[in-house]
Coordinates of C-alpha atoms and ligand atoms in Angstrom, one line a residue:
Chain C
M1 CA -10.7 -18.1 20.4
T2 CA -7.8 -20.7 18.7
E3 CA -4.7 -21.5 20.5
K4 CA -2.0 -19.3 19.7
M5 CA 0.4 -21.6 17.3
K6 CA 3.9 -22.7 19.0
C7 CA 6.9 -22.8 16.0
S8 CA 8.2 -26.5 15.7
S9 CA 11.6 -24.9 15.7
C10 CA 12.8 -22.9 18.6
G11 CA 9.3 -23.7 20.6
N12 CA 8.3 -20.0 20.9
E13 CA 4.2 -18.4 19.8
I14 CA 3.4 -17.3 16.8
E15 CA 1.3 -14.4 17.6
R16 CA -2.0 -13.6 16.3
D17 CA -0.1 -10.9 14.1
V18 CA 1.7 -13.2 11.8
S19 CA -0.1 -13.3 8.6
F20 CA 2.1 -16.3 7.9
H21 CA 1.6 -17.8 9.8
Q22 CA 5.8 -18.6 10.6
C23 CA 7.4 -18.1 13.1
P24 CA 9.3 -14.5 12.6
R25 CA 12.5 -15.1 13.5
C26 CA 13.4 -18.2 12.8
L27 CA 12.5 -16.9 9.3
L28 CA 14.4 -13.8 9.6
N29 CA 17.3 -15.9 11.4
L30 CA 17.2 -17.0 7.0
G31 CA 19.0 -13.6 5.9
F32 CA 22.1 -15.2 8.1
W33 CA 23.1 -17.8 5.3
R34 CA 25.6 -17.6 3.9
G35 CA 25.5 -19.0 0.2
T36 CA 29.4 -20.7 1.3
E37 CA 28.4 -24.4 1.0
D38 CA 27.4 -25.9 -2.4
S39 CA 28.2 -23.5 -5.6
A40 CA 25.6 -20.3 -3.6
D41 CA 24.5 -19.8 -6.9
G42 CA 21.4 -17.2 -6.0
A43 CA 18.7 -20.3 -8.1
L44 CA 16.3 -21.8 -6.9
W45 CA 16.8 -24.7 -9.1
D46 CA 19.2 -26.8 -11.2
A47 CA 20.0 -25.8 -14.3
G48 CA 18.7 -28.8 -17.0
S49 CA 16.8 -30.3 -13.5
D50 CA 13.6 -30.9 -15.2
G51 CA 14.5 -28.2 -18.6
E52 CA 13.9 -25.8 -16.4
R53 CA 14.9 -22.7 -17.2
R54 CA 17.6 -20.9 -15.2
L55 CA 17.8 -17.5 -13.1
G56 CA 19.7 -15.2 -15.0
L57 CA 23.0 -15.1 -12.5
V58 CA 23.8 -18.7 -11.7
D59 CA 26.9 -17.2 -14.1
Y60 CA 28.6 -15.1 -12.9
E61 CA 30.6 -14.5 -9.7
I62 CA 30.7 -11.6 -7.3
L63 CA 34.0 -9.8 -7.0
E64 CA 33.5 -6.5 -5.7
R65 CA 31.0 -3.3 -5.7
I66 CA 31.7 -1.1 -8.2
G67 CA 29.9 2.1 -7.8
R68 CA 26.0 2.8 -6.5
G69 CA 23.6 5.3 -8.5
G70 CA 19.7 6.5 -8.4
M71 CA 18.2 2.8 -9.2
G72 CA 21.2 0.5 -8.6
V73 CA 24.7 -1.8 -7.7
V74 CA 27.7 -2.3 -10.2
Y75 CA 29.7 -4.5 -9.5
R76 CA 32.5 -6.5 -10.7
A77 CA 32.0 -9.7 -11.9
R78 CA 33.2 -12.9 -13.3
Q79 CA 31.8 -14.6 -16.3
L80 CA 32.0 -18.0 -15.1
S81 CA 30.7 -20.3 -19.1
L82 CA 33.2 -17.1 -20.5
D83 CA 36.0 -16.6 -17.7
R84 CA 35.2 -13.3 -18.1
V85 CA 35.1 -9.8 -16.5
V86 CA 32.3 -7.7 -16.8
A87 CA 30.1 -5.3 -15.6
L88 CA 27.2 -6.7 -13.7
K89 CA 24.8 -3.8 -13.0
M90 CA 21.5 -5.1 -10.6
I91 CA 18.8 -2.7 -10.6
G92 CA 17.0 -3.1 -7.2
L93 CA 13.4 -1.2 -8.4
G94 CA 11.9 -5.0 -9.2
E95 CA 8.7 -4.5 -7.2
L96 CA 8.3 -0.8 -7.2
A97 CA 8.6 -0.1 -11.1
S98 CA 5.4 -0.8 -12.9
P99 CA 5.3 -4.4 -15.3
A100 CA 5.1 -2.5 -17.9
A101 CA 8.1 -0.5 -17.0
L102 CA 9.7 -3.2 -16.8
A103 CA 8.4 -4.5 -19.9
R104 CA 9.6 -1.0 -21.6
F105 CA 13.7 -1.4 -19.7
R106 CA 13.8 -5.1 -21.0
R107 CA 12.6 -4.0 -24.9
E108 CA 15.3 -0.9 -24.1
A109 CA 18.2 -2.9 -22.5
E110 CA 17.6 -4.9 -26.0
A111 CA 17.0 -2.4 -28.7
A112 CA 20.1 -1.2 -26.9
A113 CA 22.5 -4.0 -26.8
K114 CA 22.1 -4.1 -31.2
L115 CA 24.6 -1.5 -30.7
E116 CA 27.9 -1.6 -31.6
H117 CA 30.1 0.7 -31.3
P118 CA 33.4 1.6 -30.3
N119 CA 32.7 4.3 -28.1
I120 CA 29.3 2.9 -26.5
V121 CA 28.9 -0.1 -23.7
A122 CA 28.8 -2.6 -24.8
I123 CA 25.8 -4.3 -23.3
Y124 CA 26.0 -8.7 -23.3
E125 CA 23.2 -10.2 -21.2
V126 CA 19.7 -8.7 -19.6
G127 CA 18.3 -11.0 -17.5
E128 CA 16.1 -10.9 -13.8
H129 CA 16.8 -12.3 -10.6
G130 CA 13.8 -12.9 -9.3
A131 CA 12.2 -9.5 -10.0
D132 CA 15.0 -7.0 -9.6
P133 CA 16.2 -7.1 -13.4
F134 CA 20.4 -6.7 -14.1
L135 CA 22.2 -5.9 -17.5
V136 CA 25.4 -7.8 -18.0
M137 CA 27.9 -4.7 -19.5
R138 CA 32.2 -5.1 -20.4
L139 CA 32.9 -3.2 -17.5
V140 CA 35.4 -0.6 -18.6
E141 CA 38.5 -0.1 -16.2
G142 CA 39.2 3.2 -15.6
A143 CA 36.4 5.8 -14.1
S144 CA 34.0 8.0 -14.5
L145 CA 33.5 11.2 -16.4
A146 CA 31.7 12.2 -13.1
Q147 CA 34.7 11.6 -11.3
K148 CA 37.4 13.0 -13.3
L149 CA 35.4 16.9 -13.7
R150 CA 37.7 18.1 -11.0
E151 CA 40.8 17.0 -12.5
F152 CA 39.2 18.5 -16.6
A153 CA 37.6 21.8 -14.8
S154 CA 41.1 21.6 -13.4
S155 CA 42.7 25.3 -15.0
V156 CA 39.1 27.7 -15.4
G157 CA 39.2 30.2 -13.5
Y158 CA 41.8 33.3 -15.0
D159 CA 43.6 35.5 -13.4
P160 CA 45.2 37.6 -15.3
T161 CA 48.0 37.3 -13.8
Q162 CA 49.0 34.6 -14.6
R163 CA 49.8 35.3 -18.8
E164 CA 51.1 32.7 -19.2
R165 CA 48.5 30.1 -18.1
A166 CA 46.3 30.5 -21.7
P167 CA 47.8 28.9 -23.3
K168 CA 47.5 26.1 -21.4
E169 CA 43.4 26.4 -21.7
S170 CA 43.8 26.4 -24.4
R171 CA 45.2 23.4 -24.8
R172 CA 42.7 22.7 -22.0
Q173 CA 39.6 23.1 -24.3
L174 CA 40.1 21.2 -27.6
K175 CA 40.4 18.1 -24.9
I176 CA 37.3 18.3 -24.2
A177 CA 35.8 19.7 -27.6
R178 CA 37.0 16.3 -28.9
L179 CA 36.2 14.1 -26.1
L180 CA 32.5 16.0 -26.2
A181 CA 32.8 15.2 -30.3
V182 CA 33.7 12.0 -30.1
V183 CA 30.6 11.5 -27.5
A184 CA 28.1 13.1 -30.0
R185 CA 29.7 10.8 -33.0
A186 CA 28.6 7.4 -30.4
I187 CA 25.3 8.7 -29.7
D188 CA 24.4 10.1 -32.9
Y189 CA 25.4 6.5 -34.0
A190 CA 23.1 5.2 -31.7
H191 CA 20.2 7.7 -32.9
E192 CA 20.6 6.1 -36.6
R193 CA 19.1 2.8 -34.9
G194 CA 16.4 4.2 -33.2
V195 CA 17.8 4.4 -29.7
L196 CA 17.5 7.5 -27.4
H197 CA 19.5 8.4 -24.5
R198 CA 17.6 9.7 -22.4
D199 CA 19.8 10.2 -19.2
L200 CA 23.1 11.3 -20.9
K201 CA 25.8 12.9 -17.4
P202 CA 28.5 12.0 -16.8
S203 CA 28.8 9.0 -14.8
N204 CA 27.3 7.6 -18.2
I205 CA 30.9 8.3 -19.8
L206 CA 33.3 5.7 -18.6
L207 CA 36.7 7.1 -19.4
D208 CA 39.5 4.3 -20.5
R209 CA 42.6 4.0 -19.1
D210 CA 44.1 6.0 -22.5
E211 CA 41.2 9.0 -21.7
N212 CA 39.0 7.1 -24.4
P213 CA 34.9 7.6 -23.6
H214 CA 32.4 4.7 -23.1
V215 CA 28.6 5.9 -23.2
T216 CA 26.7 3.6 -20.7
D217 CA 22.9 3.4 -19.7
F218 CA 21.0 3.5 -22.8
G219 CA 17.7 4.3 -22.4
I220 CA 17.7 3.1 -19.1
A221 CA 16.2 6.0 -17.7
K222 CA 13.0 4.9 -18.7
L223 CA 12.2 2.9 -16.0
L224 CA 11.1 5.3 -14.1
D225 CA 9.7 7.5 -16.8
E226 CA 6.0 6.7 -18.1
E227 CA 4.8 7.5 -14.3
T228 CA 7.2 9.7 -13.2
A229 CA 7.7 12.3 -15.6
L230 CA 11.6 12.7 -14.7
T231 CA 14.0 9.8 -15.5
Q232 CA 16.5 9.3 -12.3
T233 CA 18.8 11.3 -10.0
T234 CA 22.2 11.0 -10.2
E235 CA 25.3 10.2 -8.4
L236 CA 24.7 12.1 -5.5
L237 CA 21.5 14.1 -4.9
G238 CA 19.8 13.7 -8.2
T239 CA 20.7 16.6 -10.4
P240 CA 19.2 16.8 -13.0
S241 CA 21.4 19.5 -14.1
Y242 CA 22.3 17.6 -17.7
M243 CA 18.2 17.3 -18.8
A244 CA 16.3 18.9 -21.2
P245 CA 13.7 21.9 -20.8
E246 CA 11.1 19.5 -22.0
Q247 CA 12.6 16.4 -20.5
A248 CA 12.1 17.7 -17.4
A249 CA 8.2 18.9 -17.6
G250 CA 7.1 15.3 -19.4
K251 CA 6.6 16.0 -22.2
A252 CA 8.0 13.5 -24.9
V253 CA 11.7 13.1 -26.3
S254 CA 13.4 13.6 -29.0
R255 CA 17.0 13.5 -29.9
T256 CA 17.5 16.8 -29.9
A257 CA 17.6 15.9 -25.7
D258 CA 20.2 14.0 -25.8
V259 CA 22.2 17.3 -27.8
Y260 CA 20.2 19.1 -24.7
S261 CA 22.2 17.2 -22.6
L262 CA 25.6 16.9 -24.4
G263 CA 25.8 20.7 -24.4
A264 CA 25.1 20.9 -20.5
I265 CA 27.7 17.9 -20.6
L266 CA 30.2 20.3 -22.6
Y267 CA 29.3 23.7 -20.4
E268 CA 30.4 22.3 -17.4
L269 CA 33.8 20.9 -18.6
L270 CA 34.7 24.3 -20.1
T271 CA 33.1 26.1 -16.6
G272 CA 33.3 23.7 -13.3
R273 CA 29.5 24.3 -13.2
P274 CA 26.7 22.6 -14.1
V275 CA 24.2 25.0 -16.3
F276 CA 21.6 25.8 -13.3
D277 CA 23.0 24.7 -10.0
G278 CA 20.4 24.6 -6.8
K279 CA 20.4 23.8 -3.6
R280 CA 17.2 21.1 -4.4
P281 CA 16.3 19.0 -7.1
I282 CA 13.3 21.0 -7.3
E283 CA 15.3 23.6 -8.0
I284 CA 17.3 23.1 -10.2
L285 CA 14.5 21.5 -12.3
R286 CA 12.5 25.1 -12.1
R287 CA 15.8 26.7 -13.6
V288 CA 15.7 24.2 -16.3
M289 CA 12.3 24.8 -17.3
E290 CA 12.5 28.5 -17.2
Q291 CA 15.9 30.0 -16.5
E292 CA 18.5 31.2 -19.8
P293 CA 21.4 30.5 -18.9
T294 CA 24.4 32.5 -17.9
H295 CA 27.2 32.6 -21.0
P296 CA 29.9 30.3 -20.2
G297 CA 32.7 33.0 -21.1
M298 CA 30.7 34.7 -17.5
F299 CA 32.7 32.1 -15.5
N300 CA 36.2 31.7 -18.0
E301 CA 37.3 34.9 -19.5
L302 CA 39.7 32.4 -21.5
L303 CA 37.3 30.4 -23.3
D304 CA 36.2 31.0 -26.8
R305 CA 33.6 32.5 -27.8
D306 CA 32.9 29.9 -30.8
L307 CA 32.5 27.0 -29.2
A308 CA 30.7 29.1 -26.2
T309 CA 28.4 29.3 -29.4
I310 CA 28.0 25.9 -29.7
C311 CA 27.6 25.2 -26.5
L312 CA 24.9 27.0 -26.1
K313 CA 23.6 26.4 -28.6
C314 CA 22.3 22.6 -27.8
L315 CA 20.8 24.6 -24.8
E316 CA 18.2 25.9 -26.3
K317 CA 14.8 26.3 -25.3
D318 CA 13.3 25.4 -27.7
P319 CA 13.9 21.8 -28.7
E320 CA 14.3 23.4 -32.9
R321 CA 17.0 25.6 -32.0
R322 CA 19.0 23.4 -30.6
Y323 CA 21.4 21.2 -33.5
G324 CA 19.1 19.0 -35.4
T325 CA 21.3 15.8 -34.6
A326 CA 24.1 14.5 -32.5
L327 CA 26.1 14.6 -35.7
E328 CA 25.5 18.1 -36.6
F329 CA 27.2 19.6 -33.4
A330 CA 30.5 16.6 -33.5
E331 CA 30.9 18.6 -36.6
D332 CA 31.2 21.7 -35.0
L333 CA 32.9 21.1 -32.8
E334 CA 35.8 19.2 -34.8
R335 CA 35.9 22.2 -37.1
W336 CA 35.9 24.8 -34.6
P337 CA 40.4 23.8 -33.4
A338 CA 41.0 25.0 -36.5
L339 CA 39.2 28.0 -36.5
F340 CA 40.1 28.7 -33.1
F341 CA 44.2 28.2 -34.0
A342 CA 43.8 29.4 -37.8
C343 CA 43.3 32.6 -36.4
S344 CA 46.5 31.9 -33.1
V345 CA 44.8 34.9 -30.4
G346 CA 41.2 33.9 -30.9
P347 CA 38.4 35.0 -30.4
L348 CA 37.1 35.5 -33.5
G349 CA 33.9 36.5 -33.7
I350 CA 30.4 35.5 -33.6
R351 CA 30.6 33.2 -37.1
R352 CA 26.3 32.4 -37.9
W353 CA 25.0 29.3 -38.0
R354 CA 22.8 28.0 -40.0
A355 CA 18.7 28.5 -38.8
Chain A
M1 CA 25.9 -15.5 -5.1
L2 CA 24.6 -11.4 -4.1
S3 CA 24.6 -13.0 0.0
S4 CA 28.1 -13.7 -0.3
S5 CA 29.7 -10.9 -2.9
Y6 CA 28.5 -8.6 0.7
Q7 CA 30.8 -10.1 2.2
S8 CA 34.0 -9.7 -0.6
E9 CA 33.0 -5.5 -1.3
T10 CA 34.4 -2.6 -0.3
S11 CA 34.2 -1.4 2.7
G12 CA 34.7 2.4 2.5
S13 CA 34.7 3.3 -0.5
Q14 CA 31.4 4.1 -0.9
A15 CA 30.7 4.3 2.6
G16 CA 28.6 7.5 4.1
R17 CA 26.8 7.3 0.4
F18 CA 23.9 8.0 0.4
G19 CA 22.4 6.1 -2.2
T20 CA 19.8 2.8 -1.9
T21 CA 17.6 2.2 -4.1
H22 CA 14.9 4.1 -1.2
W23 CA 16.9 6.5 0.2
S24 CA 17.0 8.0 -3.4
I25 CA 13.0 6.9 -5.0
V26 CA 12.2 9.6 -1.7
L27 CA 15.1 12.7 -2.7
K28 CA 13.2 12.2 -6.0
A29 CA 9.5 13.6 -4.9
G30 CA 11.1 16.4 -3.9
Q31 CA 11.0 16.8 -8.1
G32 CA 8.4 15.5 -8.5
A33 CA 7.9 11.7 -8.9
D34 CA 5.8 10.8 -7.7
G35 CA 5.1 7.6 -9.0
A36 CA 8.0 5.3 -7.4
L37 CA 7.3 7.7 -4.1
V38 CA 3.0 5.9 -4.5
R39 CA 4.3 2.5 -4.9
L40 CA 6.7 3.1 -1.8
C41 CA 3.3 4.3 0.0
Q42 CA 2.0 1.4 -0.3
I43 CA 4.5 -1.0 0.3
Y44 CA 5.4 1.1 3.9
W45 CA 2.6 2.0 5.8
P46 CA 1.8 -0.6 8.5
P47 CA 4.5 -0.2 9.9
L48 CA 3.6 3.4 10.0
Y49 CA -0.1 2.8 10.3
W50 CA 0.3 0.4 13.7
Y51 CA 2.6 3.1 15.1
I52 CA 0.2 5.2 14.5
R53 CA -2.5 3.2 16.0
R54 CA -0.7 2.7 19.1
R55 CA -0.4 6.4 19.3
G56 CA -4.2 6.1 20.3
H57 CA -5.7 7.0 17.3
A58 CA -9.1 5.1 16.6
I59 CA -9.0 3.4 13.5
H60 CA -10.5 6.0 10.2
E61 CA -8.6 8.1 11.9
A62 CA -4.9 6.2 12.5
Q63 CA -5.4 5.5 8.1
D64 CA -6.3 9.3 7.8
L65 CA -3.0 10.1 9.3
T66 CA -0.7 7.4 7.5
Q67 CA -2.8 8.8 4.6
A68 CA -1.7 12.4 5.4
F69 CA 1.8 11.5 6.2
F70 CA 3.1 9.6 2.4
A71 CA 0.7 13.5 1.5
H72 CA 3.5 15.3 3.0
L73 CA 6.1 13.5 2.0
L74 CA 4.6 14.1 -1.3
E75 CA 3.4 18.4 -1.8
N76 CA 5.8 18.9 0.9
R77 CA 9.0 19.7 -1.7
A78 CA 10.9 20.6 0.8
L79 CA 11.9 16.4 1.4
G80 CA 15.6 17.3 -0.5
G81 CA 15.6 19.5 2.2
V82 CA 15.8 16.3 4.4
A83 CA 19.3 15.9 6.4
P84 CA 20.4 12.1 3.6
S85 CA 23.6 11.9 5.5
K86 CA 23.3 8.6 6.3
G87 CA 20.7 6.2 7.6
R88 CA 18.0 3.8 7.7
F89 CA 15.0 3.7 6.3
R90 CA 13.1 2.1 8.7
S91 CA 14.8 5.3 11.0
F92 CA 14.2 8.2 8.4
L93 CA 10.2 7.0 7.5
L94 CA 10.0 7.0 12.5
V95 CA 11.6 10.0 13.0
S96 CA 9.8 11.8 9.6
L97 CA 6.4 10.0 11.1
K98 CA 6.8 11.3 15.1
H99 CA 7.8 15.1 13.6
F100 CA 4.5 14.8 11.0
L101 CA 2.7 13.3 13.8
D102 CA 4.4 16.1 16.5
N103 CA 4.0 19.4 14.5
E104 CA 3.3 18.6 10.9
W105 CA -0.6 17.3 11.2
D106 CA -2.6 20.2 11.8
K107 CA -1.0 21.6 9.6
A108 CA -1.3 18.7 7.2
R109 CA -4.6 17.9 7.3
T110 CA -5.9 21.6 6.5
L111 CA -3.9 21.3 3.8
K112 CA -5.3 18.0 2.1
R113 CA -8.8 19.4 2.0
G114 CA -9.7 19.5 -1.7
G115 CA -6.3 18.4 -2.8
G116 CA -6.5 14.8 -1.0
Q117 CA -4.7 12.3 -3.3
M118 CA -5.8 8.1 -1.9
L119 CA -2.6 6.8 -1.6
I120 CA -3.2 3.8 0.0
S121 CA -6.1 1.4 -0.7
W122 CA -7.5 0.5 3.1
D123 CA -9.8 -2.8 1.5
H124 CA -7.3 -5.6 3.1
L125 CA -7.3 -4.2 6.7
K126 CA -10.4 -6.5 7.8
P127 CA -12.3 -6.0 11.3
E128 CA -10.4 -7.6 13.3
D129 CA -8.2 -5.6 13.2
R130 CA -8.5 -4.6 17.1
E131 CA -7.3 -8.3 17.3
L132 CA -3.9 -8.0 15.3
L133 CA -3.1 -5.3 17.9
E134 CA -3.5 -7.8 20.9
P135 CA -0.2 -9.4 21.3
C136 CA 1.1 -5.5 20.7
E137 CA -0.5 -4.3 23.8
Q138 CA 2.2 -3.4 26.0
M139 CA 4.4 -2.5 23.0
T140 CA 6.0 0.6 22.9
P141 CA 4.4 3.1 19.1
E142 CA 8.1 1.9 17.9
R143 CA 8.2 -1.6 19.2
I144 CA 5.0 -2.0 17.4
F145 CA 6.2 0.0 14.5
N146 CA 9.6 -2.2 14.3
R147 CA 7.5 -5.2 14.8
R148 CA 5.6 -3.9 11.8
W149 CA 8.5 -3.6 9.4
A150 CA 10.3 -7.1 10.3
L151 CA 6.9 -8.9 9.3
M152 CA 5.6 -6.7 6.9
L153 CA 8.8 -7.2 5.8
L154 CA 9.0 -11.4 6.1
E155 CA 5.3 -11.0 4.3
R156 CA 7.3 -9.6 1.0
V157 CA 10.0 -12.1 0.3
M158 CA 7.2 -14.2 1.3
N159 CA 5.9 -13.1 -0.8
Q160 CA 8.4 -12.5 -3.6
L161 CA 9.6 -16.4 -3.0
R162 CA 6.5 -17.1 -4.1
N163 CA 6.8 -15.4 -7.3
E164 CA 9.8 -17.3 -8.1
C165 CA 8.3 -20.5 -7.6
V166 CA 4.9 -20.0 -9.4
A167 CA 7.3 -18.2 -12.1
S168 CA 9.5 -21.6 -12.8
R169 CA 6.1 -23.7 -12.7
K170 CA 6.7 -25.6 -9.1
R171 CA 3.9 -23.8 -7.1
E172 CA 3.1 -26.7 -5.6
R173 CA 6.3 -27.5 -4.5
F174 CA 5.9 -24.4 -3.0
E175 CA 2.8 -25.2 -0.8
K176 CA 3.5 -28.0 0.5
L177 CA 7.0 -27.1 2.2
K178 CA 6.9 -23.8 2.5
D179 CA 5.9 -24.6 6.5
Y180 CA 9.2 -26.6 6.3
L181 CA 11.1 -23.1 6.0
T182 CA 11.6 -22.9 9.6
G183 CA 12.3 -26.2 10.5
D184 CA 12.5 -29.9 9.2
A185 CA 9.3 -32.8 8.8
A186 CA 9.1 -35.3 10.6
E187 CA 10.7 -37.8 8.7
K188 CA 7.2 -39.5 7.5
S189 CA 5.5 -36.6 6.7
Y190 CA 8.7 -36.0 3.5
Q191 CA 8.3 -39.8 2.8
E192 CA 3.9 -38.3 2.6
I193 CA 4.9 -35.3 0.7
A194 CA 7.5 -36.8 -1.9
A195 CA 5.1 -39.1 -2.1
Q196 CA 2.5 -36.6 -3.6
L197 CA 4.7 -34.3 -5.6
N198 CA 6.6 -37.3 -7.6
M199 CA 9.8 -36.8 -6.3
S200 CA 12.6 -38.9 -4.9
E201 CA 13.1 -37.8 0.1
G202 CA 16.1 -36.7 -1.2
A203 CA 14.6 -34.5 -3.7
V204 CA 12.8 -32.8 -1.5
K205 CA 14.6 -32.6 1.4
V206 CA 17.1 -30.7 -1.1
T207 CA 13.9 -28.2 -2.2
V208 CA 12.8 -27.4 1.0
H209 CA 17.5 -26.2 1.7
R210 CA 16.9 -24.7 -1.5
L211 CA 13.9 -23.2 -0.8
R212 CA 15.2 -21.5 3.2
R213 CA 18.8 -20.5 1.3
R214 CA 17.0 -18.1 -0.4
F215 CA 14.2 -16.4 1.6
G216 CA 17.3 -16.5 2.7
E217 CA 19.0 -14.5 0.5
L218 CA 15.9 -12.8 -0.2
V219 CA 15.6 -11.0 3.0
R220 CA 19.3 -10.3 2.8
A221 CA 18.4 -8.5 -0.5
Q222 CA 15.3 -6.6 0.8
I223 CA 17.6 -4.9 3.8
A224 CA 19.9 -3.8 1.6
R225 CA 17.3 -1.5 0.0
T226 CA 17.3 -0.1 3.3
V227 CA 20.2 0.1 4.4
D228 CA 23.5 2.3 3.4
S229 CA 26.4 -0.6 3.6
P230 CA 25.8 -4.5 2.8
E231 CA 27.7 -3.6 6.1
E232 CA 25.4 -2.7 7.8
I233 CA 22.7 -5.9 6.7
D234 CA 23.9 -8.3 9.4
D235 CA 23.4 -5.3 11.6
E236 CA 19.3 -4.6 10.9
I237 CA 18.5 -8.9 11.0
R238 CA 20.1 -8.5 14.6
Q239 CA 17.7 -5.2 15.0
L240 CA 14.3 -6.2 13.7
F241 CA 15.4 -9.7 15.4
A242 CA 15.0 -8.3 18.7
A243 CA 11.4 -6.5 17.6
L244 CA 10.0 -10.1 17.3
T245 CA 11.2 -11.0 20.7
Ligands
LIG401 N1 30.4 -1.1 -17.5 C1 31.4 -0.4 -16.4 N2 32.4 -0.7 -16.3 C2 32.8 0.2 -15.0 N3 31.9 1.0 -14.4 C3 30.9 1.3 -14.4 C4 30.0 0.3 -15.6 N4 29.3 0.8 -15.6 C5 29.0 0.9 -14.4 N5 30.0 1.9 -14.1 C6 30.5 2.9 -12.5 O1 29.5 2.5 -12.0 C7 29.2 3.7 -10.8 C8 27.4 3.6 -11.2 O2 26.8 3.7 -12.3 P1 25.3 3.6 -12.4 O3 24.8 3.5 -13.9 O4 24.3 2.9 -11.3 O5 25.0 5.4 -11.8 P2 25.1 6.3 -12.4 O6 26.0 7.0 -13.8 O7 26.6 7.0 -11.2 O8 23.7 7.0 -11.8 P3 21.9 6.9 -12.5 O9 21.8 5.2 -11.3 O10 21.4 7.8 -11.4 O11 22.2 6.3 -13.8 C9 29.1 4.8 -11.7 O12 29.6 6.2 -11.5 C10 30.2 4.3 -13.0 O13 31.7 4.9 -12.2
LIG402 MG1 24.6 4.9 -15.8

């Protein structure tokens, strides 16, 4: 048996079960280090010294945390070189995602970074910090649709004694239809450039102060995709409520999966409840794959029938029966209020849809 | 920068929110996202294994039980039912493991037959296994669990730091300087190392300083993934420190 080693710093013995043969207490102690001295930047080596490349985050000063999602944390940060405030998303999955998944993530994020659209959050930089990828994007000051869900759904629940509610309710439906049409056009723009979103849900639709929507997190869900068959959790407990059935089943997805998610968001805004609910994610998943959605009119007597039909068309289990493109969906939403108001009392009866 | 930023985070708004990466992966297991959970097992098995060993199970039985515990986590879609109100990932695993050993494992053992999958490779558990347990002979199983947790964390951080250095083509510097993470060398050895690395002595010292700083950041980043809020990081470091004493 060999002599036990002693730590040169604290003098304690280094036990035999310490595989790295250094004093674990002194190492752990380094964790109390706080970056106040020099330009604490998380970089190991100076940029420029020996022509080293920088380790990504040097240029950003983190100001505060905005939110946390299933895969990481989003910060408000200042980009020092350009003196602008940005949103910085650290993806904390580095070691849990396979190298192939990380490479794919980078490719996807780089594809998403090419999208330039007023309703898509611009990506400024894709980088890596240690094993963890990060994304720098435009900061949208406002709140996500997830945070505003209640506000949008507020007047759902029709009480027949309150007739004066009807006009307010039609204004609400109109507002929702317009919002979704704008989002759908942005999605169609991305689809036309070969980028699928794959994880459309209220928390990925950011609303600026004028309530214009900005879609974010394009393609990012794919980080875990291949090995998980599923994408990721929502803000709270991983509700897969917005996921298309074929995606839930782990099959290949196309743009119609995003169309499904758009419909699921529309459904929730109109009725105040998700298309499928359940106590556990697995229950929801099963329903997504097996059950037909309850007609949204069941929850909202004042819901226009045509709008309900548009919504349900997105939620067809068979991708072929949905809108073929997000644009078609947007166009129907845009046409809908004209029909709605032309008839003034609605409902219009059932329109025929293209096969 | 990340570590310093934790101080400026707004507390409260996210307090009690359940959403660290590792937590959400456990939750996702309830949805069938097994790949990531398998990776999680591969990372976190050692403290669990040593805990089981300390409870008196022999090597092979402890291996089977560790495996069965993870299989139980994977199979038992009831994970969605784990109350995720708050708590550290470390405590969650320990509590679940205790519960498993006390109540579930006979059931799991029968369940596992036929469908059991190998999650962990035991290849690198060497025969000196017994020797590794030795320093811990007087410790309670919980204590061992926490000690092993701390050692596992440090080991991973060390690997991460090594990888970062290798990625910046500084492997040699890392290998030569890693022993000084915990304390300075005598002036003479710094001079020697400087000569070997073809650097000035001052540059060597700066590098050591940076390595320490980076090590600390990585420790905090690792811990951040297993606690509910950044405010808990310091406390978690203290608890792990206590477990090492
Ligand atoms: N560019 C941005 N500008 C402003 N706020 C943002 C930006 N990106 C994200 N956020 C905020 O940060 C929160 C967390 O985002 P993140 O994408 O990490 O999680 P999520 O969308 O809620 O869930 P998931 O990780 O499952 O996608 C969001 O809810 C949103 O409010
Ligand atoms: Mg998001």
